[in-house]
XYZ file of C-alpha atoms in Angstrom:
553
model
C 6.871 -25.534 -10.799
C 7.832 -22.648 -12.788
C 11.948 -21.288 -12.304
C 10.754 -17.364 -13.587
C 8.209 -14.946 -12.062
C 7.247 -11.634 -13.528
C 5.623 -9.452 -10.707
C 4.597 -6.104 -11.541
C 4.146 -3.274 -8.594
C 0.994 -1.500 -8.807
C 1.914 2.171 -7.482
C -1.029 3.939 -7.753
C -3.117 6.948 -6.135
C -6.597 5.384 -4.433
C -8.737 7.814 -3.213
C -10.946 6.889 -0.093
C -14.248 6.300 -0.451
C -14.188 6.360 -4.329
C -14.197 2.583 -4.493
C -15.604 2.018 -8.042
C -13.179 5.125 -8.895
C -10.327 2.904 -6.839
C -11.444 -0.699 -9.280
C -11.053 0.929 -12.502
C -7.388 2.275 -11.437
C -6.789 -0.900 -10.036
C -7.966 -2.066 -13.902
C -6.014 0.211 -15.530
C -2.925 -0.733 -13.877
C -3.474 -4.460 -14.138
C -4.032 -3.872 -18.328
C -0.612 -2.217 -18.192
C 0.961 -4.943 -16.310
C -0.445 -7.437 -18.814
C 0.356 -5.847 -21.933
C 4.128 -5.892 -19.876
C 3.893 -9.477 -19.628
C 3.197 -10.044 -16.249
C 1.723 -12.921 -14.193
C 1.016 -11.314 -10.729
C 0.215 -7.858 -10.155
C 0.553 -6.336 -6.368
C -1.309 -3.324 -5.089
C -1.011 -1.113 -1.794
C -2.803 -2.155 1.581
C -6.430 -1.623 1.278
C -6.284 -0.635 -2.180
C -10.205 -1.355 -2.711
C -11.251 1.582 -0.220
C -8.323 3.447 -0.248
C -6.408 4.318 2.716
C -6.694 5.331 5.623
C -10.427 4.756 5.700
C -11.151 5.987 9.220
C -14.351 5.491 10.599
C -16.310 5.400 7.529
C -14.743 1.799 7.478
C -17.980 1.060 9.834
C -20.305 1.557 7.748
C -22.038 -1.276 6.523
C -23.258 -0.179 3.104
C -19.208 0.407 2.838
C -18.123 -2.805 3.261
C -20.298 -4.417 1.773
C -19.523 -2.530 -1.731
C -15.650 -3.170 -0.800
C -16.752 -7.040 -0.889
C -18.589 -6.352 -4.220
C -15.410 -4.556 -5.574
C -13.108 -7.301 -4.985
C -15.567 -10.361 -5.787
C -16.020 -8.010 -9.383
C -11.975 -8.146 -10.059
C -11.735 -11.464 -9.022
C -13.615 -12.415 -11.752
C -11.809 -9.936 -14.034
C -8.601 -12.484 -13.332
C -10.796 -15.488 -15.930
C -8.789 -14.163 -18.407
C -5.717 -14.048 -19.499
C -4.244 -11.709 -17.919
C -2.220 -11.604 -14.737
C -3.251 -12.892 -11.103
C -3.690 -9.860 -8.621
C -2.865 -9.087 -4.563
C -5.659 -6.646 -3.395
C -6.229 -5.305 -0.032
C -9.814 -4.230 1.864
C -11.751 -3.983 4.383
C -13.427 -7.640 4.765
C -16.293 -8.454 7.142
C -16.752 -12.107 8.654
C -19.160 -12.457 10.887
C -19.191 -10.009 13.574
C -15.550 -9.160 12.631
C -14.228 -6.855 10.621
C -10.709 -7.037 9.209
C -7.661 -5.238 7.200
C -7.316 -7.974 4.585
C -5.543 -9.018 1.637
C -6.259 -11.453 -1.175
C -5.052 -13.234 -4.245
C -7.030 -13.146 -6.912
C -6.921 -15.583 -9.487
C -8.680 -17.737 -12.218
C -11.806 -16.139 -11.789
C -12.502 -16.225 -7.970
C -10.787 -14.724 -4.290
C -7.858 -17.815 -4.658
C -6.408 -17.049 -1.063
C -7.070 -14.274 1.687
C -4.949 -13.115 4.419
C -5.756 -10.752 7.526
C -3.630 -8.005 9.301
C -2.496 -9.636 12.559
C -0.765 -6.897 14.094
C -2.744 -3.658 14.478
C -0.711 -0.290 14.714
C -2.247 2.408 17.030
C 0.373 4.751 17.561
C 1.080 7.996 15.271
C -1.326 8.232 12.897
C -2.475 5.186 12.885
C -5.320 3.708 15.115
C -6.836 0.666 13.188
C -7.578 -1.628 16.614
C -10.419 0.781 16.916
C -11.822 -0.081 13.697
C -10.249 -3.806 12.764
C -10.013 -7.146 14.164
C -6.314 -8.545 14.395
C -5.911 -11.810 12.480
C -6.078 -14.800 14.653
C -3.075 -16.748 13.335
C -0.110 -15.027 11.277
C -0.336 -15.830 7.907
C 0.504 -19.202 6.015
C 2.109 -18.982 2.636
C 0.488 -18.512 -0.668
C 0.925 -21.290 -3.382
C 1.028 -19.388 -7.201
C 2.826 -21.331 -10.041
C 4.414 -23.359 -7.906
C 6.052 -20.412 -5.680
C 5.164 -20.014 -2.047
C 4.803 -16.376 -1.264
C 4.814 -14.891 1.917
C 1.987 -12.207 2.009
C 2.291 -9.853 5.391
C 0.271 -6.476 5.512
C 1.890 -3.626 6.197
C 3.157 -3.515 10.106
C 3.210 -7.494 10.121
C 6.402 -6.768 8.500
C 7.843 -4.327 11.185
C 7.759 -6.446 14.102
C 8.734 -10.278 14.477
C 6.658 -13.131 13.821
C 4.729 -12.864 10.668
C 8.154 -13.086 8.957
C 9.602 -15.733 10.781
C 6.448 -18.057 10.854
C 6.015 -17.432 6.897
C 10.101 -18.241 6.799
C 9.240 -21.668 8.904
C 6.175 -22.748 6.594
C 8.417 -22.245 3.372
C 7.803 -19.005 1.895
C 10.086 -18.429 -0.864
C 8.967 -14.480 -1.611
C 7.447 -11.708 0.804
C 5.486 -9.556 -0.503
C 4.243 -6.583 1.631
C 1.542 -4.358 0.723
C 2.014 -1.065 2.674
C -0.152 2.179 3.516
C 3.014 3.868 4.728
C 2.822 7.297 5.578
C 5.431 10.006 4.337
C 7.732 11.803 7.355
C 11.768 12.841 6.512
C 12.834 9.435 8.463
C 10.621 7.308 6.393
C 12.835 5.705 3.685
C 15.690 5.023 6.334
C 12.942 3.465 8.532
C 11.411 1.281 5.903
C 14.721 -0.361 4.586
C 15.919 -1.182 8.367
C 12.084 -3.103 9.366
C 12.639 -4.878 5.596
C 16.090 -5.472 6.598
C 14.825 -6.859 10.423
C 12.772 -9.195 8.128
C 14.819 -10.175 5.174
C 17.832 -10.922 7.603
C 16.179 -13.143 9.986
C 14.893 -15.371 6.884
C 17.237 -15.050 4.365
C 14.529 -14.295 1.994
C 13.865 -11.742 -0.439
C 11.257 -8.960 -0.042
C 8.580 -7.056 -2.197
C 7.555 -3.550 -0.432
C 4.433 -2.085 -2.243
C 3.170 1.514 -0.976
C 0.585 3.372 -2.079
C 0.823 7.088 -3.112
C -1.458 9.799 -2.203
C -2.444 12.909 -0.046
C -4.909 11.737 2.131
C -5.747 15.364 4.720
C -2.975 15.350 7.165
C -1.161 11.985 5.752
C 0.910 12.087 2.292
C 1.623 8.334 1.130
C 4.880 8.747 -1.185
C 4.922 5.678 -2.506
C 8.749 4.841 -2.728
C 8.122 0.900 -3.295
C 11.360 -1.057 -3.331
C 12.814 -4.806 -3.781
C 14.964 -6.141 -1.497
C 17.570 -8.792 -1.889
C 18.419 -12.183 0.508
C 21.314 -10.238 1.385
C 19.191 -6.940 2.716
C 20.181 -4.968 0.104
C 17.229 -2.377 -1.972
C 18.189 -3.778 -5.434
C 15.045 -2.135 -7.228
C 13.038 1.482 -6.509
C 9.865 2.911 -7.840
C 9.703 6.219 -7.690
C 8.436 9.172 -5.104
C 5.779 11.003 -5.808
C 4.934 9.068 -8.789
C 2.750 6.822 -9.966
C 3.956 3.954 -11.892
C 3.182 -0.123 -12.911
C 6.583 -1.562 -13.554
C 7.741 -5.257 -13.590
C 10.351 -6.991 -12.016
C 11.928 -10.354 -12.990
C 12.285 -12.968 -10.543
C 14.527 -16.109 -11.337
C 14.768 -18.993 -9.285
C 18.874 -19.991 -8.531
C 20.581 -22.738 -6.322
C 20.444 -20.173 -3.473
C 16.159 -19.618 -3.886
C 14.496 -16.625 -5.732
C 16.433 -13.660 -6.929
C 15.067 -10.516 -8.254
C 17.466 -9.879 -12.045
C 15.655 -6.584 -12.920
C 13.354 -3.933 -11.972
C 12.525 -0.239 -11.724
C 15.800 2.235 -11.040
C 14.156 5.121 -9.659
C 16.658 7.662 -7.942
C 15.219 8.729 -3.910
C 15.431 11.674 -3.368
C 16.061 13.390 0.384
C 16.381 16.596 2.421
C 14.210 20.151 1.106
C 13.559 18.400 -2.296
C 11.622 15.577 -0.529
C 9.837 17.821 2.281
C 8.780 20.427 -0.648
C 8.040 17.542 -2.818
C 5.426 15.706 -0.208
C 3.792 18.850 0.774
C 3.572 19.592 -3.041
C 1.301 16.237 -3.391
C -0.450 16.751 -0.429
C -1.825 20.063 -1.419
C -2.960 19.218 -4.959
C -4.449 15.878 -3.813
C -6.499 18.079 -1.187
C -7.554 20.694 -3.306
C -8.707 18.274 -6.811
C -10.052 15.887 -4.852
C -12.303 18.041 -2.804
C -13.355 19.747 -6.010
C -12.176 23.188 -5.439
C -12.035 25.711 -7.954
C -8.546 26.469 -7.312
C -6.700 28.339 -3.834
C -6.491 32.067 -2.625
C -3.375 33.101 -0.430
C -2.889 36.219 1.319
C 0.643 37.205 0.298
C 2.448 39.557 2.547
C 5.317 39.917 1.529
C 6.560 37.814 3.927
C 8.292 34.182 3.691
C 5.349 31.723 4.886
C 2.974 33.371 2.416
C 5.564 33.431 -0.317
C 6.740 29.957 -0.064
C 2.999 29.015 0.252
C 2.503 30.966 -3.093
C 5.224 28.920 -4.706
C 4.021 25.084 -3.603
C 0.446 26.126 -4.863
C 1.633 26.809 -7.985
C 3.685 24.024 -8.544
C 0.779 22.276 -6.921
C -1.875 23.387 -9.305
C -0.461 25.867 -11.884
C -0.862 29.541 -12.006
C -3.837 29.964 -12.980
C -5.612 28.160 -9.809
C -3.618 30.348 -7.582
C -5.114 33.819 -6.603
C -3.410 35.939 -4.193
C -4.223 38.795 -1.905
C -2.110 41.622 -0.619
C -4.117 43.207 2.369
C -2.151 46.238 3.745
C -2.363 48.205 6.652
C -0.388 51.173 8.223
C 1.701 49.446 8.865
C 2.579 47.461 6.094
C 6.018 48.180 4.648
C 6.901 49.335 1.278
C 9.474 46.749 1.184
C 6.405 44.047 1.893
C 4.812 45.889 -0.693
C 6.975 45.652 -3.254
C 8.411 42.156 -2.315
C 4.796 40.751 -2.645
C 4.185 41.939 -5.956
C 7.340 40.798 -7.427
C 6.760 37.028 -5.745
C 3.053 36.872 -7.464
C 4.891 38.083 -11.019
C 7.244 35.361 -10.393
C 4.858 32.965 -9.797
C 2.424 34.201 -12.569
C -0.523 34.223 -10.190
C -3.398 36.357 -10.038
C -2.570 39.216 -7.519
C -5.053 42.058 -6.127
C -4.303 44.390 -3.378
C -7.290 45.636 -0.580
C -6.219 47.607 2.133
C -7.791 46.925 4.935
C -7.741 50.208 6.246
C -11.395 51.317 6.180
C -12.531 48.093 8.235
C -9.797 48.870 10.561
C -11.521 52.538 11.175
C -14.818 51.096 11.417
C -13.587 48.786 14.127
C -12.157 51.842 15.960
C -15.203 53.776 15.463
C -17.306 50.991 16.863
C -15.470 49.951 19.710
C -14.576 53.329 21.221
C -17.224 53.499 23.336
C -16.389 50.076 24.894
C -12.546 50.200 24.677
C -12.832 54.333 26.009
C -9.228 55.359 27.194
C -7.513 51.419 27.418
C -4.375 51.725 25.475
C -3.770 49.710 22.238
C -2.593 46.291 22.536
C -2.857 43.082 20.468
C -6.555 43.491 20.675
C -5.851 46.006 18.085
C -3.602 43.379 15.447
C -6.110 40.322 16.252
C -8.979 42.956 14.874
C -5.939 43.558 11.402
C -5.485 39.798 11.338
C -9.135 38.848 12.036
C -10.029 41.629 8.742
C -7.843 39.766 6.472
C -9.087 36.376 7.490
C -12.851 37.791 6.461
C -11.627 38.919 3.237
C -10.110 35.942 2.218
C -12.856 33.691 3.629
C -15.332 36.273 1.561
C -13.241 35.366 -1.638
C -13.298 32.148 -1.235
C -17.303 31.997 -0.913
C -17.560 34.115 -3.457
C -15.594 32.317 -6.170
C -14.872 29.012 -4.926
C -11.526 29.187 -3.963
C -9.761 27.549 -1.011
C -8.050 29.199 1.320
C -4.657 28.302 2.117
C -3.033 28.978 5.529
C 0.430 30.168 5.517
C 1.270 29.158 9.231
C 4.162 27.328 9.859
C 4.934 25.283 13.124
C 7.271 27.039 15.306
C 4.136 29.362 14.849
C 1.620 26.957 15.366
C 3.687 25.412 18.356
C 3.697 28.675 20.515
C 0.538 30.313 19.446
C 2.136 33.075 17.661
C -1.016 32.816 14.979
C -4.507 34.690 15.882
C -7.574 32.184 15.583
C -10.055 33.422 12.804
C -7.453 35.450 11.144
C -4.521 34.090 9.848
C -5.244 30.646 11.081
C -8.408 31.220 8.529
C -8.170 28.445 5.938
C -8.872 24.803 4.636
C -5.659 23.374 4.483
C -1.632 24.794 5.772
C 0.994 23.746 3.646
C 3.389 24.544 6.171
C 1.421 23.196 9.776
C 4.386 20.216 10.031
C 7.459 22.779 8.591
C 9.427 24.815 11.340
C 10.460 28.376 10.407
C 14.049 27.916 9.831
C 12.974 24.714 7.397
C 11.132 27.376 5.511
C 13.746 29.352 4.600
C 15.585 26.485 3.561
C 12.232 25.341 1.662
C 12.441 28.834 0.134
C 16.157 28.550 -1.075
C 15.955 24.988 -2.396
C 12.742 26.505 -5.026
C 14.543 29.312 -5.969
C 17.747 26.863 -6.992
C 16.521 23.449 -8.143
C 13.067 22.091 -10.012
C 11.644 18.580 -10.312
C 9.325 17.261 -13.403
C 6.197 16.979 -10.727
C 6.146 20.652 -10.279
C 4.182 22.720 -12.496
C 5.307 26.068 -11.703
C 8.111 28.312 -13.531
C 11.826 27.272 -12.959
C 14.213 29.911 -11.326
C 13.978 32.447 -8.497
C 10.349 32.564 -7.883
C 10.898 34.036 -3.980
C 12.774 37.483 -3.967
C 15.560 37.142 -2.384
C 14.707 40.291 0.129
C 11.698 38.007 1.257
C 14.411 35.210 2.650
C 16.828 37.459 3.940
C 14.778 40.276 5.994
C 13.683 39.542 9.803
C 10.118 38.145 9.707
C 7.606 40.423 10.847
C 3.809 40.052 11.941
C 3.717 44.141 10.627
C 0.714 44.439 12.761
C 2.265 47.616 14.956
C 5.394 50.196 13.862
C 8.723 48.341 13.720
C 7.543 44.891 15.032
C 9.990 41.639 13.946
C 8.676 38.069 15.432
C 11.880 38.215 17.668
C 10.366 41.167 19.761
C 8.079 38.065 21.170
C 9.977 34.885 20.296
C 13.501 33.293 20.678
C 15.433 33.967 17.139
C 14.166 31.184 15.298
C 17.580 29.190 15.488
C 17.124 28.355 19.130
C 13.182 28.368 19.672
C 13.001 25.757 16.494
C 15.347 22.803 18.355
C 13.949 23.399 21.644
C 10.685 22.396 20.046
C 11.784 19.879 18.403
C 12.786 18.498 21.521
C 9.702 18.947 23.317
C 7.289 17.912 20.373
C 8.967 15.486 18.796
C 10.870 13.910 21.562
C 9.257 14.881 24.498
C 12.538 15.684 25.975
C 12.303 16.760 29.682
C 13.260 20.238 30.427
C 16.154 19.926 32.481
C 17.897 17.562 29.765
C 17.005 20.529 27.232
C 19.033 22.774 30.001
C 21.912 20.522 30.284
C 22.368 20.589 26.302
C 22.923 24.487 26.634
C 19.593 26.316 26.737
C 18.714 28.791 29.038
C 16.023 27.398 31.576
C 14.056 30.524 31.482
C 13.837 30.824 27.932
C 12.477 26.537 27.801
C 10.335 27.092 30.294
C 8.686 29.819 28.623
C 8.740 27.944 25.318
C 6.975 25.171 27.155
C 4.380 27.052 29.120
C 3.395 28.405 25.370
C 3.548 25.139 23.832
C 0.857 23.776 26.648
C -1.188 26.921 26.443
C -1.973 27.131 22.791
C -3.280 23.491 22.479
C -6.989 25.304 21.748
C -5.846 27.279 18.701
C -4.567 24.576 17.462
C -7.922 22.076 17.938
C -9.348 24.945 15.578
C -6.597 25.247 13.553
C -7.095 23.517 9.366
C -5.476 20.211 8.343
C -1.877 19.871 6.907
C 0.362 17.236 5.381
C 2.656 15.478 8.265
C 6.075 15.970 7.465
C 7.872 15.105 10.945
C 8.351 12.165 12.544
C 4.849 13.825 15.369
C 2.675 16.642 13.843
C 0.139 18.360 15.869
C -3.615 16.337 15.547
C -3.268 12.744 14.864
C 0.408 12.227 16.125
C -0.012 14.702 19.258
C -3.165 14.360 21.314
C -2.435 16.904 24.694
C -5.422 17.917 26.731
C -6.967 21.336 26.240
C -6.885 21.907 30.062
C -3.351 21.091 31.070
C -1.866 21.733 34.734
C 1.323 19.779 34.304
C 4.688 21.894 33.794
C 7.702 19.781 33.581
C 9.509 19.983 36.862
């Protein structure tokens, strides 16, 4: 029976699918932590595949190289170095499930299954896993008994409290916990639920990654017997670190570890979006992105998270005026790319916009012009930047953001054009925000040039569409202060209408807001990926029906 335990945390970026990509990370990480010292290295849930592997989890040929990868580092463990907790997909049988295993002296020491399955949010692993039949029993290493739970085994009772019963000494938790602004408050209180009803100390292990709509921020933490976070890795970050363990008169203790400082508010938000757009865009392969910059805030804040994202030189942007366009837009555009230190070209769009006319005068004959007319300027841009990305390789990045997406204030195959939106899970008054945090503050994960990088005239002048003479967004919407909480209510709480009312809103206006929300439910099956950010996000959080007859009454 040993009285010290050195367990490093394995915080590290798996990418799904890439499993003998994901074993020599996982190799990597355990050299580090034995050069450190350590005797037990723990990785995120499903480490081995990478997370979340969706429905390519079914695949046979998959799992069976998952059980290859974690039979070969199993017998990586022979030597000297430190024991390891792994997670993957594991088939027995007929069953398949979410599992986790020691690995030690050669061989798969111990294995333990997911018992409880989350399918709410973004998760939906009954319809690919098994649930474990029994919660788990403890793990005997050096003479420690440590409670191993994966991932939502820890949120809810039972797992804890049966480990607690059998004489676990240590949890330790590997996690694929997804990023949102309420996550870090969230994790600490179901640790806290745990580590309070057992009196026993707690390991929390996430992984960290942009994974299409889901950013994994990785955030791991230790938490005392008392339910206090003594130790933090940090966001955003990889990192192998070690922490101490001593055995006292009271049980284990954690004496030292990582002292990362969290991070919240716009740095986190601009942070996680940050990730999630350079995770998309490398590991897809892309040559770099292509953004049409208007001169308006969406595009430039878009502008300014690819850059930090990828650097400047993997950024192209686009101005594509019109009649319409202002010289303000004009000029505020070009100073935003030189700020940046993009790439910046300007093509009017005019002479497809008198081509259009020409062509569909006979049709159209004496209807007056209405947004027909700006879909056809939208739908022009969306070409050109889908014809630049073909062309060179590029990706193009949408610059909707969600009070926009929520209503349907976007036109399908023109500005909705794109492979991934930064901003899909940001509402319009958190971009401005977004936009004054960049132009004030920096952080050593972001590659792009410190200082004011969005003119100030961008953040300050009423958004405009500039798609007909002296149009602002609030000719069609609510000002953005009261349309943004009303849909926060509705999409993120699903607060009934007359509740919404009774909190000071005009009916009218709600029901309006709601009728819109309902209605534009197609654009937004159409519409490209992007990072969650909220607590729901429109695809894998929010699944409404297309055809939709219910109003709230």
């Amino acid at each position: 029976m040993t009285d010290a335990l050195k367990i490093a945390i394995a915080q590290i970026a798996p990418v799904v699918g890439d499993i003998d990509g994901n074993v020599e990370r996982i190799r990597q990480a355990r050299a580090k932590a034995s050069r450190d010292g350590a005797d037990l290295v723990v990785f995120c849930e499903l480490v081995v595949s990478g997370y979340p592997p969706e429905d390519l989890v079914q695949k046979p040929s998959y799992q069976r190289a998952c059980r290859e990868a974690v039979e070969r580092l199993a017998k990586d463990t022979s030597d000297a170095g430190p024991a390891m907790i792994v997670g993957a997909p594991w088939r027995v049988g007929e069953e398949l499930y979410n599992a986790a295993f020691l690995l030690a002296d050669g061989v798969i020491a111990e294995t333990r299954t997911k018992v409880r399955l989350p399918n709410y949010g973004v998760f939906d692993e009954p319809r690919r896993f098994t649930p474990g039949a029994d919660y788990p029993e403890p793990i005997a290493f050096k003479g420690v008994k440590l409670g191993l739970m994966i991932c939502e085994d820890m949120w809810l009772p039972g797992a804890g409290e049966h480990l607690a019963n059998a004489a676990a000494e240590i949890f330790i938790v590997p996690h694929g916990s997804p990023f949102r602004k309420t996550a870090l408050e969230e994790r600490e209180m179901a640790a806290r639920d745990r580590v309070t009803a057992t009196g026993l100390p707690l390991i929390f292990v996430n992984q960290l990654a942009g994974q299409d709509e889901v950013v994994f921020d990785g955030a791991a933490f230790v938490m005392s017997a008392s339910g206090a976070v003594q130790y933090r890795c940090p966001q955003f970050a990889e990192c192998v670190t070690l922490t101490t363990w001593r055995r006292g008169a009271g049980g284990w203790a954690c004496v030292s570890g990582p002292e990362a400082a969290w991070v919240g508010a716009e740095e986190m938000i601009y942070r996680a979006v940050t990730m999630a757009v350079r995770d998309y865009v490398l590991k897809n392969h892309f040559n770099g992105v292509v953004i049409g910059l208007s001169g308006g805030v969406d595009s430039a804040l878009t502008a300014a998270i690819a850059v930090d994202a990828l650097g400047a030189d993997k950024v192209h942007c686009v101005m594509m005026p019109s009649v319409y366009t202002s010289r303000e837009s004009l000029e505020d555009a070009e100073q935003c790319a030189k700020a940046l230190g993009v790439s910046y070209r300007s093509i009017s769009i005019g002479p497809g916009v008198a081509a259009f006319d020409k062509m569909l005068a006979p049709v159209f004959a004496d209807l007056p012009p209405d947004t027909t007319e700006e879909n056809i300027q939208s739908r022009l841009r969306g070409v050109i930047l889908m014809a630049l990305s073909n062309k060179f390789g590029d990706m193009v990045l949408t610059t909707g953001n969600k009070s926009e997406m929520s209503v349907g204030y976007a036109t399908l195959y023109g500005d909705m054009n794109g492979g991934f939106n930064p901003l899909k899970d940001i509402y319009k008054t958190e971009v401005f925000a977004l936009c004054r945090w960049r132009n004030t503050h920096h952080a050593d994960d972001l590659i792009g040039p410190k200082g004011e990088v969005i003119p100030e005239r961008i953040i300050t002048k009423p958004p405009s569409a500039e798609l007909r003479a002296d149009q602002k967004d609030e000719d069609s919407l609510p000002a953005y202060e009261t349309l943004d909480p009303i849909l926060e209510m509705l999409v993120e709480k699903e607060t009934p209408v007359r509740d919404i009312v009774a909190r000071g809103y005009d009916e009218k206006t709600v029901r309006r807001i709601e009728h819109l929300l309902y209605v534009a439910e197609y654009k937004r099956r159409q519409a490209p990926p992007g990072p969650k950010v909220a607590s729901v996000n429109f695809g894998r959080d929010r699944r409404y029906p297309i055809t939709n007859g219910w109003r709230d009454r």
